[in-house]
Coordinates of C-alpha atoms in Angstrom, one line a residue:
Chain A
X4 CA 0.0 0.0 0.0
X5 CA 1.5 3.3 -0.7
X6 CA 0.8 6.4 1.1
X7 CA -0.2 9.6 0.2
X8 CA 3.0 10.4 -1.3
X9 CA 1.8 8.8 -4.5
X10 CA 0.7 11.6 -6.5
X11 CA -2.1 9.3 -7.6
X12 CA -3.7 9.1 -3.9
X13 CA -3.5 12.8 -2.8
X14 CA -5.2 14.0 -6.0
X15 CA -7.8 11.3 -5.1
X16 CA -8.1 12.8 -2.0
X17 CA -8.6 16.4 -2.3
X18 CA -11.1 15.7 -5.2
X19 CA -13.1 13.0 -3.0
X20 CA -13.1 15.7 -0.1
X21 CA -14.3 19.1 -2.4
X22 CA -17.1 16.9 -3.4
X23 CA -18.0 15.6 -0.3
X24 CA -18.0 19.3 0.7
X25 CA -19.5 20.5 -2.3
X26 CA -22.6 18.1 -2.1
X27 CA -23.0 18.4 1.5
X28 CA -25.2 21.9 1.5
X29 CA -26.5 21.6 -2.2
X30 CA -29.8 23.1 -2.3
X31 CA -29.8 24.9 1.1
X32 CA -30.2 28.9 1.0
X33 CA -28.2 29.0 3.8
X34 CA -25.6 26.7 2.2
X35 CA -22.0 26.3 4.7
X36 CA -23.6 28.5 7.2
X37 CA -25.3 25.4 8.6
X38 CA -21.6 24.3 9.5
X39 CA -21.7 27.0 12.0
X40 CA -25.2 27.2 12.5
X41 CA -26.0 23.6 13.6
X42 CA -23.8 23.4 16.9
X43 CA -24.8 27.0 17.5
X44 CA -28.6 25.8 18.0
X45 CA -27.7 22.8 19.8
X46 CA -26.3 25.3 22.0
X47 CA -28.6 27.3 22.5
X48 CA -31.0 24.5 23.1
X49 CA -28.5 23.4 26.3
X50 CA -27.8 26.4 27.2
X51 CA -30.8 27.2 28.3
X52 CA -31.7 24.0 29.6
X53 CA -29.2 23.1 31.5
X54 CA -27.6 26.6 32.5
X55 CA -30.6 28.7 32.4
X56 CA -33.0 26.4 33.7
X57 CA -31.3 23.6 36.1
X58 CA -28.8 26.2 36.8
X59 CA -25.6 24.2 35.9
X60 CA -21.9 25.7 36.1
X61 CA -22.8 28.2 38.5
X62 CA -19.1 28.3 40.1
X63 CA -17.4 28.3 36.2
X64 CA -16.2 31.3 34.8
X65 CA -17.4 31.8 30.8
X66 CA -19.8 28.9 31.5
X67 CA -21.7 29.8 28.1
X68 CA -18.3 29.3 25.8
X69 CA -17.4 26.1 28.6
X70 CA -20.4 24.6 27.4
X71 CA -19.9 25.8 23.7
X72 CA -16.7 23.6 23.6
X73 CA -17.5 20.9 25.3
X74 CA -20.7 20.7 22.4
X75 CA -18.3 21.4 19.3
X76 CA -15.3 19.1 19.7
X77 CA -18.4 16.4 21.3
X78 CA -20.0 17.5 17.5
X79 CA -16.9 16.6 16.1
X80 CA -16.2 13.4 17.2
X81 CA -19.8 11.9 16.6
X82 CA -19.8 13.9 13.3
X83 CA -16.7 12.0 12.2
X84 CA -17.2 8.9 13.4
X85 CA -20.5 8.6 12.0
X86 CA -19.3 9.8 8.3
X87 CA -16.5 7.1 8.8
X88 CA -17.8 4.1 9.7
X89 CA -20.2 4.4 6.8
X90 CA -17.5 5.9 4.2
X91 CA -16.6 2.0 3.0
X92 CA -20.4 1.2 2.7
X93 CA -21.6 4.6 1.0
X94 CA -18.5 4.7 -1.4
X95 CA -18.9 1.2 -2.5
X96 CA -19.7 2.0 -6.0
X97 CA -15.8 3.5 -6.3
X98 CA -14.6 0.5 -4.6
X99 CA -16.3 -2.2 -7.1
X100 CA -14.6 -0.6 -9.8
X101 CA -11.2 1.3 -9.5
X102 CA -8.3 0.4 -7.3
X103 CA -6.9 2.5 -4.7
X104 CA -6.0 2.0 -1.5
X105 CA -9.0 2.4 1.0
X106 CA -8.3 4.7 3.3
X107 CA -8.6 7.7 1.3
X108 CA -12.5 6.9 1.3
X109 CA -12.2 7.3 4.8
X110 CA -10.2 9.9 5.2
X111 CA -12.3 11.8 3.1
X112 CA -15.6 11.3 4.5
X113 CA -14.3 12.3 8.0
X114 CA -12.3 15.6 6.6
X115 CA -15.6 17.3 6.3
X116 CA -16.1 17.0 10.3
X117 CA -12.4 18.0 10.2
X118 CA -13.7 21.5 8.0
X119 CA -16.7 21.9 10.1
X120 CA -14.4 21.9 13.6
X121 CA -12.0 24.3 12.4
X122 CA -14.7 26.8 11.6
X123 CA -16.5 26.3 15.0
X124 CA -13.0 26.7 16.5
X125 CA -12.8 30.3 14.8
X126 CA -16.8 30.6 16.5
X127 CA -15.3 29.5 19.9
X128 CA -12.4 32.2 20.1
X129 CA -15.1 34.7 18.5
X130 CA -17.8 34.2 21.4
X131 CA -14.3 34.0 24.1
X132 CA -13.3 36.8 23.1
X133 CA -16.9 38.8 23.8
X134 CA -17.6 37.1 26.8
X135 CA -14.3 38.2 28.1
X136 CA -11.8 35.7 27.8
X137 CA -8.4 36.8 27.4
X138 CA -6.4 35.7 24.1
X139 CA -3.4 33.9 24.9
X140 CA -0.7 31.7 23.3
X141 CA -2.1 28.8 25.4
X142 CA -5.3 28.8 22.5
X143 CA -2.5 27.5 20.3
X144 CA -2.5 24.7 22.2
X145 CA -5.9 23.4 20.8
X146 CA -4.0 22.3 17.8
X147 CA -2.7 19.2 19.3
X148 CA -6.1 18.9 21.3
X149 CA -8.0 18.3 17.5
X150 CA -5.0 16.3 16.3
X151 CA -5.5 13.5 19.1
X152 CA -9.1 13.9 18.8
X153 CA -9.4 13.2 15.6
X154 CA -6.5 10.3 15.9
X155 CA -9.0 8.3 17.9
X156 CA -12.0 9.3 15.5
X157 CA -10.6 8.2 12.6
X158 CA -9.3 5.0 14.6
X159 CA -12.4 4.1 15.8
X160 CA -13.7 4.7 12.2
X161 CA -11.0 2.7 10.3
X162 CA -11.4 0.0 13.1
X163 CA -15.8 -0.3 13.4
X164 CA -15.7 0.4 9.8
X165 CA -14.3 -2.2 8.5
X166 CA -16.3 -4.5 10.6
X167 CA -19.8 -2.6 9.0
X168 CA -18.7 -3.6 5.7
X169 CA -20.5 -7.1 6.7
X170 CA -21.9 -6.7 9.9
X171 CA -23.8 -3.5 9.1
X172 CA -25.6 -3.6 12.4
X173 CA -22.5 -2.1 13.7
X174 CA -23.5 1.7 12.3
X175 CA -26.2 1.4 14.3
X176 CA -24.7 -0.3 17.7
X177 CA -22.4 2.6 17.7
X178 CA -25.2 5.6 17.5
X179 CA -27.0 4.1 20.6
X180 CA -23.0 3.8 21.8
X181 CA -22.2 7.6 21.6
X182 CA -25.3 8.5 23.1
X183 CA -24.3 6.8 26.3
X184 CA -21.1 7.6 26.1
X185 CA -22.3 11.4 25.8
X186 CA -23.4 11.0 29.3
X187 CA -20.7 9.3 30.5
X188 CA -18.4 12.9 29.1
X189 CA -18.4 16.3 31.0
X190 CA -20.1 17.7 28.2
X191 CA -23.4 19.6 29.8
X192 CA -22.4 19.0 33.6
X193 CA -19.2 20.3 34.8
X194 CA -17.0 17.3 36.5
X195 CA -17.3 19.3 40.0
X196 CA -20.9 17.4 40.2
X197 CA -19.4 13.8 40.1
X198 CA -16.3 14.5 42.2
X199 CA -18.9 16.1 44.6
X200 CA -20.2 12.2 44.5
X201 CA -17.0 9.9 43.9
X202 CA -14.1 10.7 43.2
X203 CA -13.4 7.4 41.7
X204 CA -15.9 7.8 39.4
X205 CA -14.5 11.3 38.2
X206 CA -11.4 9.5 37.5
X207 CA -13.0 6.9 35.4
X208 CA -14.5 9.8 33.5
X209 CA -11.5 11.6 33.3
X210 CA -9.4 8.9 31.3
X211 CA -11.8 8.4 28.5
X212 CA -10.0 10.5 25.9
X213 CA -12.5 12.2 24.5
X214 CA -13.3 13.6 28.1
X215 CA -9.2 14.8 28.5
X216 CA -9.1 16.3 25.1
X217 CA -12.4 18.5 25.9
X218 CA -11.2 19.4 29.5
X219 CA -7.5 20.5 28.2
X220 CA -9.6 22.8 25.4
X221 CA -11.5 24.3 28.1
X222 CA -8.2 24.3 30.2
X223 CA -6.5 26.3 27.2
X224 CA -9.1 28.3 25.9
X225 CA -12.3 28.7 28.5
X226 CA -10.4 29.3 31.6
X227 CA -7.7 27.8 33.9
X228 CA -10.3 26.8 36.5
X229 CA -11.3 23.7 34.6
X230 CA -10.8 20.2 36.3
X231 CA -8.5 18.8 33.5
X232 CA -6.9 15.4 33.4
X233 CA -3.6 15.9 34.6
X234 CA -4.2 18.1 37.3
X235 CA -7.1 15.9 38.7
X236 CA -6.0 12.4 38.1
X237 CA -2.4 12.9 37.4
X238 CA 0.3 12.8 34.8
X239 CA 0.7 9.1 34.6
X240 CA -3.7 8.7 33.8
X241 CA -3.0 11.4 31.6
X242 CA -0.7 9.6 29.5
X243 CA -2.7 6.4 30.3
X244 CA -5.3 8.6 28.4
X245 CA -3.1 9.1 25.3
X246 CA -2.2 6.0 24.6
X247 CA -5.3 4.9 24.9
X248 CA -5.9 6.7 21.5
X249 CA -2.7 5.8 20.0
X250 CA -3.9 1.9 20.5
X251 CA -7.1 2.6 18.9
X252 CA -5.8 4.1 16.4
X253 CA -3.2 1.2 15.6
X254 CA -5.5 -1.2 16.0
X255 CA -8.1 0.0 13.4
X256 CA -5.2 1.0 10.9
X257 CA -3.8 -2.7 10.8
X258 CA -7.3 -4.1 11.3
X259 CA -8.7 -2.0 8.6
X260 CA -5.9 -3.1 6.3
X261 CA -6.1 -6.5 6.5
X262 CA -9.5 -6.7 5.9
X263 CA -9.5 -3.9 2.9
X264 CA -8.6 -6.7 0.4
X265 CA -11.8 -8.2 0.2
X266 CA -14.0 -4.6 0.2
X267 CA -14.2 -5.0 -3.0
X268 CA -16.3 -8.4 -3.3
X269 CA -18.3 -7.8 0.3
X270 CA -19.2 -4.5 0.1
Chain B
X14 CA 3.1 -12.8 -5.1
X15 CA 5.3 -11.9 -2.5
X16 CA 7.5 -14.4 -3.0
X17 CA 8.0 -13.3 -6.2
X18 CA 8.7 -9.6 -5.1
X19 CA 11.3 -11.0 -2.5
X20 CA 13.1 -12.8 -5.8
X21 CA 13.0 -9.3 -8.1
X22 CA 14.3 -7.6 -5.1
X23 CA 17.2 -10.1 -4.8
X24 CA 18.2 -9.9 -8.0
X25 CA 21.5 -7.9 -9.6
X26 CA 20.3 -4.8 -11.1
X27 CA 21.3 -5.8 -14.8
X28 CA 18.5 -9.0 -14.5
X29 CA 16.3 -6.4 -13.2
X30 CA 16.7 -3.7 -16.0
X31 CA 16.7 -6.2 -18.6
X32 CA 13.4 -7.8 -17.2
X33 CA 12.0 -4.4 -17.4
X34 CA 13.4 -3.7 -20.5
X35 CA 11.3 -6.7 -21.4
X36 CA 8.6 -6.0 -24.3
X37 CA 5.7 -7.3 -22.7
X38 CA 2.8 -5.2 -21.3
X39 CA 1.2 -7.3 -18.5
X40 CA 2.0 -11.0 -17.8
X41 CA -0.3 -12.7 -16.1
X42 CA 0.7 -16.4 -13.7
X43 CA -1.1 -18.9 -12.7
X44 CA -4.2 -16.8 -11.3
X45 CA -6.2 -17.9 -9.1
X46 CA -9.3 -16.4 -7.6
X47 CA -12.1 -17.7 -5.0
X48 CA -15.0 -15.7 -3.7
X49 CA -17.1 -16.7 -0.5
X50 CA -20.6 -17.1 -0.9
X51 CA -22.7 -16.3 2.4
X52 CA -25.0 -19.1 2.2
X53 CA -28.7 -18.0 3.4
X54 CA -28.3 -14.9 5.2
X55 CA -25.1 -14.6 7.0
X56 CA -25.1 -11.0 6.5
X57 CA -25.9 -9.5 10.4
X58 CA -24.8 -9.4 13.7
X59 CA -27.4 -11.8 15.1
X60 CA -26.6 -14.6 12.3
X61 CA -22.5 -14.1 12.6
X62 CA -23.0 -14.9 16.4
X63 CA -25.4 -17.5 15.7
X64 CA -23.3 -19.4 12.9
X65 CA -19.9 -18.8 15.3
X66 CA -21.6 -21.0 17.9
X67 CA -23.1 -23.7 15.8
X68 CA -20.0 -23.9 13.9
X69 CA -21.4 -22.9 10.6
X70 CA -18.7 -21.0 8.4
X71 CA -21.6 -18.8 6.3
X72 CA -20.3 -19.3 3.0
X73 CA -19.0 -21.8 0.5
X74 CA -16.2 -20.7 -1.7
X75 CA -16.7 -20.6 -5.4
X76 CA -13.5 -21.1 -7.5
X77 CA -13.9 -18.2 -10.4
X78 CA -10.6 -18.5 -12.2
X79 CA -8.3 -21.3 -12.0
X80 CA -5.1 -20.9 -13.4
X81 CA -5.0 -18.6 -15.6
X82 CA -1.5 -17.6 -17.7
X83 CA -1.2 -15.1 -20.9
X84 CA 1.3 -12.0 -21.6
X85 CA 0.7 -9.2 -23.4
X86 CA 2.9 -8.0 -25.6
X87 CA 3.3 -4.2 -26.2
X88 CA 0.9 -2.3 -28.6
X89 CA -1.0 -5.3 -29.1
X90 CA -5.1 -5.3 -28.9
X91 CA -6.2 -8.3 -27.1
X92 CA -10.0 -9.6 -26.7
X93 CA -10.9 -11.2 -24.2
X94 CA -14.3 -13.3 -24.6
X95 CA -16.3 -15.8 -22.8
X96 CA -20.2 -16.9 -21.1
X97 CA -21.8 -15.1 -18.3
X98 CA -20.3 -16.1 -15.2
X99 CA -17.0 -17.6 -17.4
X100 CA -14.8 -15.2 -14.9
X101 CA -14.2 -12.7 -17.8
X102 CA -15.1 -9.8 -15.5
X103 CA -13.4 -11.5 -12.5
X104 CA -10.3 -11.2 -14.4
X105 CA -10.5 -7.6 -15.3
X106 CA -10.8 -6.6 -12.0
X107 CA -7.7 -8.5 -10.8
X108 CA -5.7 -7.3 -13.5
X109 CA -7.1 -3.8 -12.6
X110 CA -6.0 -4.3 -8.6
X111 CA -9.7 -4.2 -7.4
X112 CA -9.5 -8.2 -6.9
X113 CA -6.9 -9.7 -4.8
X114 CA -6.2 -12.9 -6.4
X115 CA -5.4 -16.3 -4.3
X116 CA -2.6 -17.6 -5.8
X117 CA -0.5 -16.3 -8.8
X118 CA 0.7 -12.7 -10.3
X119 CA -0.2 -9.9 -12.7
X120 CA 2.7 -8.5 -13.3
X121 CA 2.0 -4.9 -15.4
X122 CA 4.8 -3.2 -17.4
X123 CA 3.7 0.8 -17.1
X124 CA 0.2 2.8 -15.9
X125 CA -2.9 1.2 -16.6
X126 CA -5.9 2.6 -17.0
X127 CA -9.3 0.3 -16.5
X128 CA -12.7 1.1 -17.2
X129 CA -14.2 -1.4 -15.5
X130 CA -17.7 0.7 -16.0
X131 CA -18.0 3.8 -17.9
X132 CA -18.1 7.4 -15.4
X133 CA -17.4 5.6 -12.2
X134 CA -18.0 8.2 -9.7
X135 CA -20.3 10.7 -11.9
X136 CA -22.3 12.2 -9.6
X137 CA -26.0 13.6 -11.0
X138 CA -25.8 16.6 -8.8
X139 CA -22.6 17.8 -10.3
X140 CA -22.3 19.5 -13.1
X141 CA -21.2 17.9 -16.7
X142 CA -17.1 20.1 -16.4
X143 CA -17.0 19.1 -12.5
X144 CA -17.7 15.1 -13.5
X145 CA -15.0 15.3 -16.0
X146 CA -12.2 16.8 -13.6
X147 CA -14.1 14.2 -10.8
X148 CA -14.0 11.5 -13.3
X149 CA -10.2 12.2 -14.0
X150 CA -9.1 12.3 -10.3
X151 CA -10.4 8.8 -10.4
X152 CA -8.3 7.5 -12.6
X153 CA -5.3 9.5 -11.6
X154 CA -5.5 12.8 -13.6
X155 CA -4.4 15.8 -11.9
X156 CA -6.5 19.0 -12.5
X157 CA -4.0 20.3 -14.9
X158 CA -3.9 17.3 -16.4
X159 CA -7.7 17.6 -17.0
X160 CA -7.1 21.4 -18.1
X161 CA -5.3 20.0 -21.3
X162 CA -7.5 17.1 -22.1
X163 CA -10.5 19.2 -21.6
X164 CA -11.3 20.5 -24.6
X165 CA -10.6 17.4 -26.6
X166 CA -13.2 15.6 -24.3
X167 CA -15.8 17.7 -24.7
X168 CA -15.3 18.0 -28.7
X169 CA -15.5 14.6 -28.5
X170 CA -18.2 14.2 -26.6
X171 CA -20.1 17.0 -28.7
X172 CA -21.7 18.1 -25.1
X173 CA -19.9 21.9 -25.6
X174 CA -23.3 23.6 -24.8
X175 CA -24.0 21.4 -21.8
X176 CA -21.0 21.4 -19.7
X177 CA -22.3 23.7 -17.0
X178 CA -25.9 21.6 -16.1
X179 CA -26.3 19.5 -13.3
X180 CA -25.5 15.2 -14.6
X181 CA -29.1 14.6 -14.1
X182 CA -30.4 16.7 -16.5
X183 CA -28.5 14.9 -18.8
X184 CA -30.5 12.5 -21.4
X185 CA -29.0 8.7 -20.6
X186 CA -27.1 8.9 -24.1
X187 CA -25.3 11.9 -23.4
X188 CA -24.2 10.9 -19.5
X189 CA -22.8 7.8 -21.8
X190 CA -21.3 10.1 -24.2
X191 CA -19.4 12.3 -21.7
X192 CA -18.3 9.1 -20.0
X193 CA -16.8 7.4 -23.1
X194 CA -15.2 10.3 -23.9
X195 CA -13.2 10.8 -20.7
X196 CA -12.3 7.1 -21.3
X197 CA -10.8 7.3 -24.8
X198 CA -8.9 10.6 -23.8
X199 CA -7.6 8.9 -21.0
X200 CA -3.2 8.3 -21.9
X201 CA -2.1 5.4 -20.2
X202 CA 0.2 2.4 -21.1
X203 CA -2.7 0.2 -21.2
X204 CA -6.0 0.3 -21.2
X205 CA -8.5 -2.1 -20.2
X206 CA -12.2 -1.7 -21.8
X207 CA -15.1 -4.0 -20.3
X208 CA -18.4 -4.0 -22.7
X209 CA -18.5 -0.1 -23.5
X210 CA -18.2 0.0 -27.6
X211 CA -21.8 0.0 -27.4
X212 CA -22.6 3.6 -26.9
X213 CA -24.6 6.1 -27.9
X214 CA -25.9 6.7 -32.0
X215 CA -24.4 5.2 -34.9
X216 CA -22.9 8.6 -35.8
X217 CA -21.6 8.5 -32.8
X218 CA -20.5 4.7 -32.6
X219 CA -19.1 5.2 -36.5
X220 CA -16.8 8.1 -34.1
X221 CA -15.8 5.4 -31.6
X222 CA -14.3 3.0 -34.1
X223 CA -12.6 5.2 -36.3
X224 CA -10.9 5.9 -32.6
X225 CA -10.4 2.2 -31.9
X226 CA -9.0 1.9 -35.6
X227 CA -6.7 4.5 -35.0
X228 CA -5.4 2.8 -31.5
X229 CA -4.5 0.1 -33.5
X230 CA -0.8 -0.5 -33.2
X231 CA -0.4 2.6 -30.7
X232 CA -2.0 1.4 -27.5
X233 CA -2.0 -1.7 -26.1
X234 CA -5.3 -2.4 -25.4
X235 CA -7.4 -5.0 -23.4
X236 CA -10.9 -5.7 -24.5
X237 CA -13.4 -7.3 -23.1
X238 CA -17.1 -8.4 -25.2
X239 CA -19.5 -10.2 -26.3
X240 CA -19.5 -8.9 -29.7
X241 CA -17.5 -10.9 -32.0
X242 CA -17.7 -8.4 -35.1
X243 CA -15.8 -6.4 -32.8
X244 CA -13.2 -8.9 -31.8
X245 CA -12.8 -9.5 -35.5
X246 CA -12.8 -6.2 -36.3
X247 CA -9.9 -4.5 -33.4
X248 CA -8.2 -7.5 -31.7
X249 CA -4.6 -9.1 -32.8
X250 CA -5.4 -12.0 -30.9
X251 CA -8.1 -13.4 -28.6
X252 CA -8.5 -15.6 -25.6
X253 CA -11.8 -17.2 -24.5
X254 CA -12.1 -18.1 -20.9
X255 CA -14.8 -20.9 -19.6
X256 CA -15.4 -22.1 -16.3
X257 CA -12.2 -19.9 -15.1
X258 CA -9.6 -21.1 -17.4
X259 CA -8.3 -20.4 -21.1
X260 CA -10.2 -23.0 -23.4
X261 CA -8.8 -20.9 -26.3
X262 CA -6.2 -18.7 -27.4
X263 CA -5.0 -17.2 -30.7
X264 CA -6.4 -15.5 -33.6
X265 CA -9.3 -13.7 -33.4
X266 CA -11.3 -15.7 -36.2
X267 CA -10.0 -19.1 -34.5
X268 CA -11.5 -17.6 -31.0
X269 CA -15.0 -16.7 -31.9
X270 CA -15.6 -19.5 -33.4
X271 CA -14.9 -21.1 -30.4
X272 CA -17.0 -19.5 -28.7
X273 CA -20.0 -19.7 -31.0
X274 CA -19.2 -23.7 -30.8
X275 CA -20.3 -23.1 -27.1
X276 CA -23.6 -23.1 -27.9
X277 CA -23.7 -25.8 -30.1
X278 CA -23.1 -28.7 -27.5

């Protein structure tokens, strides 16, 4: 398999991704203003539910944008995953019938989730910025935040995508899967509630990845009285938390590979 | 296959260079290619975990090709011809990389170009120009690359006044048209053709092998039908495949009338 040093494959992939992107808003009036629209309503829609009404966050500085992050990057990952367990299914018709190496279907169908975060990013610092937040280089440090984010994404896509290609219950398995697992992230409540409870259990939450990635954001952007982590469960669960990631993300790439050979026929 | 590569990689570089060197187009060993058949529905979760405990393997494997071993020599225009379900098609997509075969090689000399299916990828919400450069990507055309064929596509095609609509409002002749086009304009070593000399109006078919005529000599082409006029008409030579293997190879005329024997038993 060659990589995307073949000139073959990247022009492949940045033609595969400008349709994608191209098709995605067709006949909308609004068009790519949904892309910053959509997490903006489901934002409003918790806001006000859980801030406004329940009265969440109370003790958090900037709780509005808190909660903005924790929704975008949460968007992001479902987003991506989504797109990418189904990329091997929905771009079969290009698999029956020209050779390429796989993974550019995949890597395709998740880069619009990819476009989609970076421009919610921009709305992040944009709504910081009013509610008083003050710019500093430590925002820079949401780079590596959407790198490892999107390492475990795509790993969880190469991996439970490759399975779909004949078990295609798993598409489904995995919506009902994130919407636990949504609970089971500091997304709408802030951690302070479950340490309040267990600290155990605040660990637990803590190591899931997805859970350290949005905490660091908030950390980096939001404000430095976020429970992040490191500073709650310590370096080495931190790491433990990383890795994690960099396993999945083996895992699916050598899984996905060896099972790519026979897309073609099964899919 | 790999223990082939392993061999090439040991060899001096002069056997390598002089194997390259070597006229052929794309040799073809002893190919081999199964498929597994889910018998009844194995497709699921709750039928995998079902046939995993009764010890049921879900499919039965179908032997499609079964040794198969031709070369191709350089500029030369070979037909390929068999039955439904002879592994004709099987074989194109092996030679084209979609396939992984079992057991044997394909060994290609230079870039090949397959059209497995005409306009793979076309997308009717597009418009005709974005297809083409879409289209092109696919079979590994860079957008400059598409800038120079471009023109000559669409002449082709004689779809100049249409290149801005959407594909779907496109009559079926003309999405053909477009496709056929891209195919033909398409510069690789070799190209492989499955079943598409049947396109649009006779003007236009009249168009198609005037073109075929031309790539006589020029190209090295692999062809795949069911029309033996055609295999007459284009190929040097001719190989017709049943039940997975190569029942006959040589000239064309000797081939199809193999193949019309077919029916006679």
């Amino acid at each position: 398999m060659e990589g995307l040093r073949n000139r073959r494959n990247r022009i492949l992939l940045r033609e595969l991704i400008k349709t994608d992107f191209k098709l995605r808003y067709q006949g909308s009036t609004l068009g790519y203003l949904w892309a910053v629209l959509k997490p903006l309503l489901m934002f409003a829609i918790l806001y006000v539910v859980f801030s406004k009404i329940l009265r969440f966050g109370g003790e958090i500085p900037h709780y509005p944008v808190y909660l903005l992050t924790g929704t975008v990057f949460w968007n992001f990952f479902t987003e991506c995953t989504f797109q990418g367990i189904h990329a091997i299914e929905d771009r079969g018709d290009l698999i029956r019938k020209i050779s390429f190496p796989k993974y550019i279907v995949v890597l395709s169908a998740t880069s619009t989730a990819v476009i989609n975060l970076l421009i919610n990013v921009g709305v992040i610092f944009v709504f910081a910025l009013i509610n008083g937040c003050t710019p500093s280089l430590s925002w820079l440090l949401v780079i590596p935040s959407i790198i490892e984010l999107y390492a475990l994404a795509l790993g969880i896509s190469l991996w439970l995508g490759a399975v779909n290609v004949r078990l295609r219950d798993i598409g489904s398995i995995w919506e009902v899967l994130t919407q636990a697992l949504f609970y089971a992230v500091p997304i709408i409540y802030p951690i302070s509630m479950v340490t309040a409870v267990s600290s155990t259990a605040a660990n637990i939450i803590l190591v899931n990845p997805i859970a350290q990635v949005i905490q660091d954001v908030r950390y980096n952007v939001v404000t430095d009285q976020t429970v992040t982590t490191w500073g709650f469960t310590g370096v080495v669960w931190g790491l433990v938390s990383v890795l994690i990631v960099i396993v999945i993300l083996i895992f699916g790439a050598l899984y996905f590979r060896k099972r790519s050979k026979r897309f073609a026929e099964e899919v | 296959m790999k223990r082939v590569d392993e061999y090439l990689k040991k060899m001096s570089k002069e056997a390598r260079e002089e194997l390259e060197q070597d006229d052929y187009a794309l040799k073809v060993t002893n190919l081999h290619k199964d498929f597994r058949l889910p018998t009844e529905r194995a497709w699921g979760l709750k039928q995998a975990i079902f046939n995993r405990i009764k010890g049921i393997k879900g499919f039965r494997t179908q032997h499609v090709l079964r040794g198969i071993d031709f070369t191709v020599a350089k500029g030369e225009f070979l037909g390929i011809v068999g039955r439904n379900g002879s592994g004709k098609s099987t074989l194109l997509k092996v030679l084209a990389g979609i396939y992984v075969p079992e057991k044997g090689s394909v060994r290609v000399n230079g870039n090949l170009v397959p059209f497995i299916e005409l306009g793979v990828g076309f997308n009717p919400e597009l418009t005709g120009r974005e297809n083409v450069y879409l289209n092109g990507a696919l079979l590994g055309f860079s957008n400059a690359d598409m800038d120079k064929m471009y023109d000559d596509i669409v002449d082709f095609a004689e779809l100049r006044d249409f290149m801005d609509q959407k594909l779907k409002n496109y009559s079926s002749g003309m999405q053909v048209r477009l496709a056929f086009s891209i195919a033909i304009r398409a510069r690789g070593d070799i190209l492989i053709l499955d079943e598409v000399l049947a396109v649009g109006d006779a003007a236009f078919q009249e168009k198609c092998n005037e073109y075929f005529k031309s790539l006589h000599g020029q190209q090295t082409v692999i062809l795949v039908t069911h029309d033996m006029a055609n295999v007459e008409k284009f190929c040097d030579r001719a190989i017709l495949i049943e039940e997975g293997v190569i029942a006959c190879e040589g000239k064309p005329e000797k081939v199809t009338k193999a193949y019309m024997k077919l029916w006679e038993d």
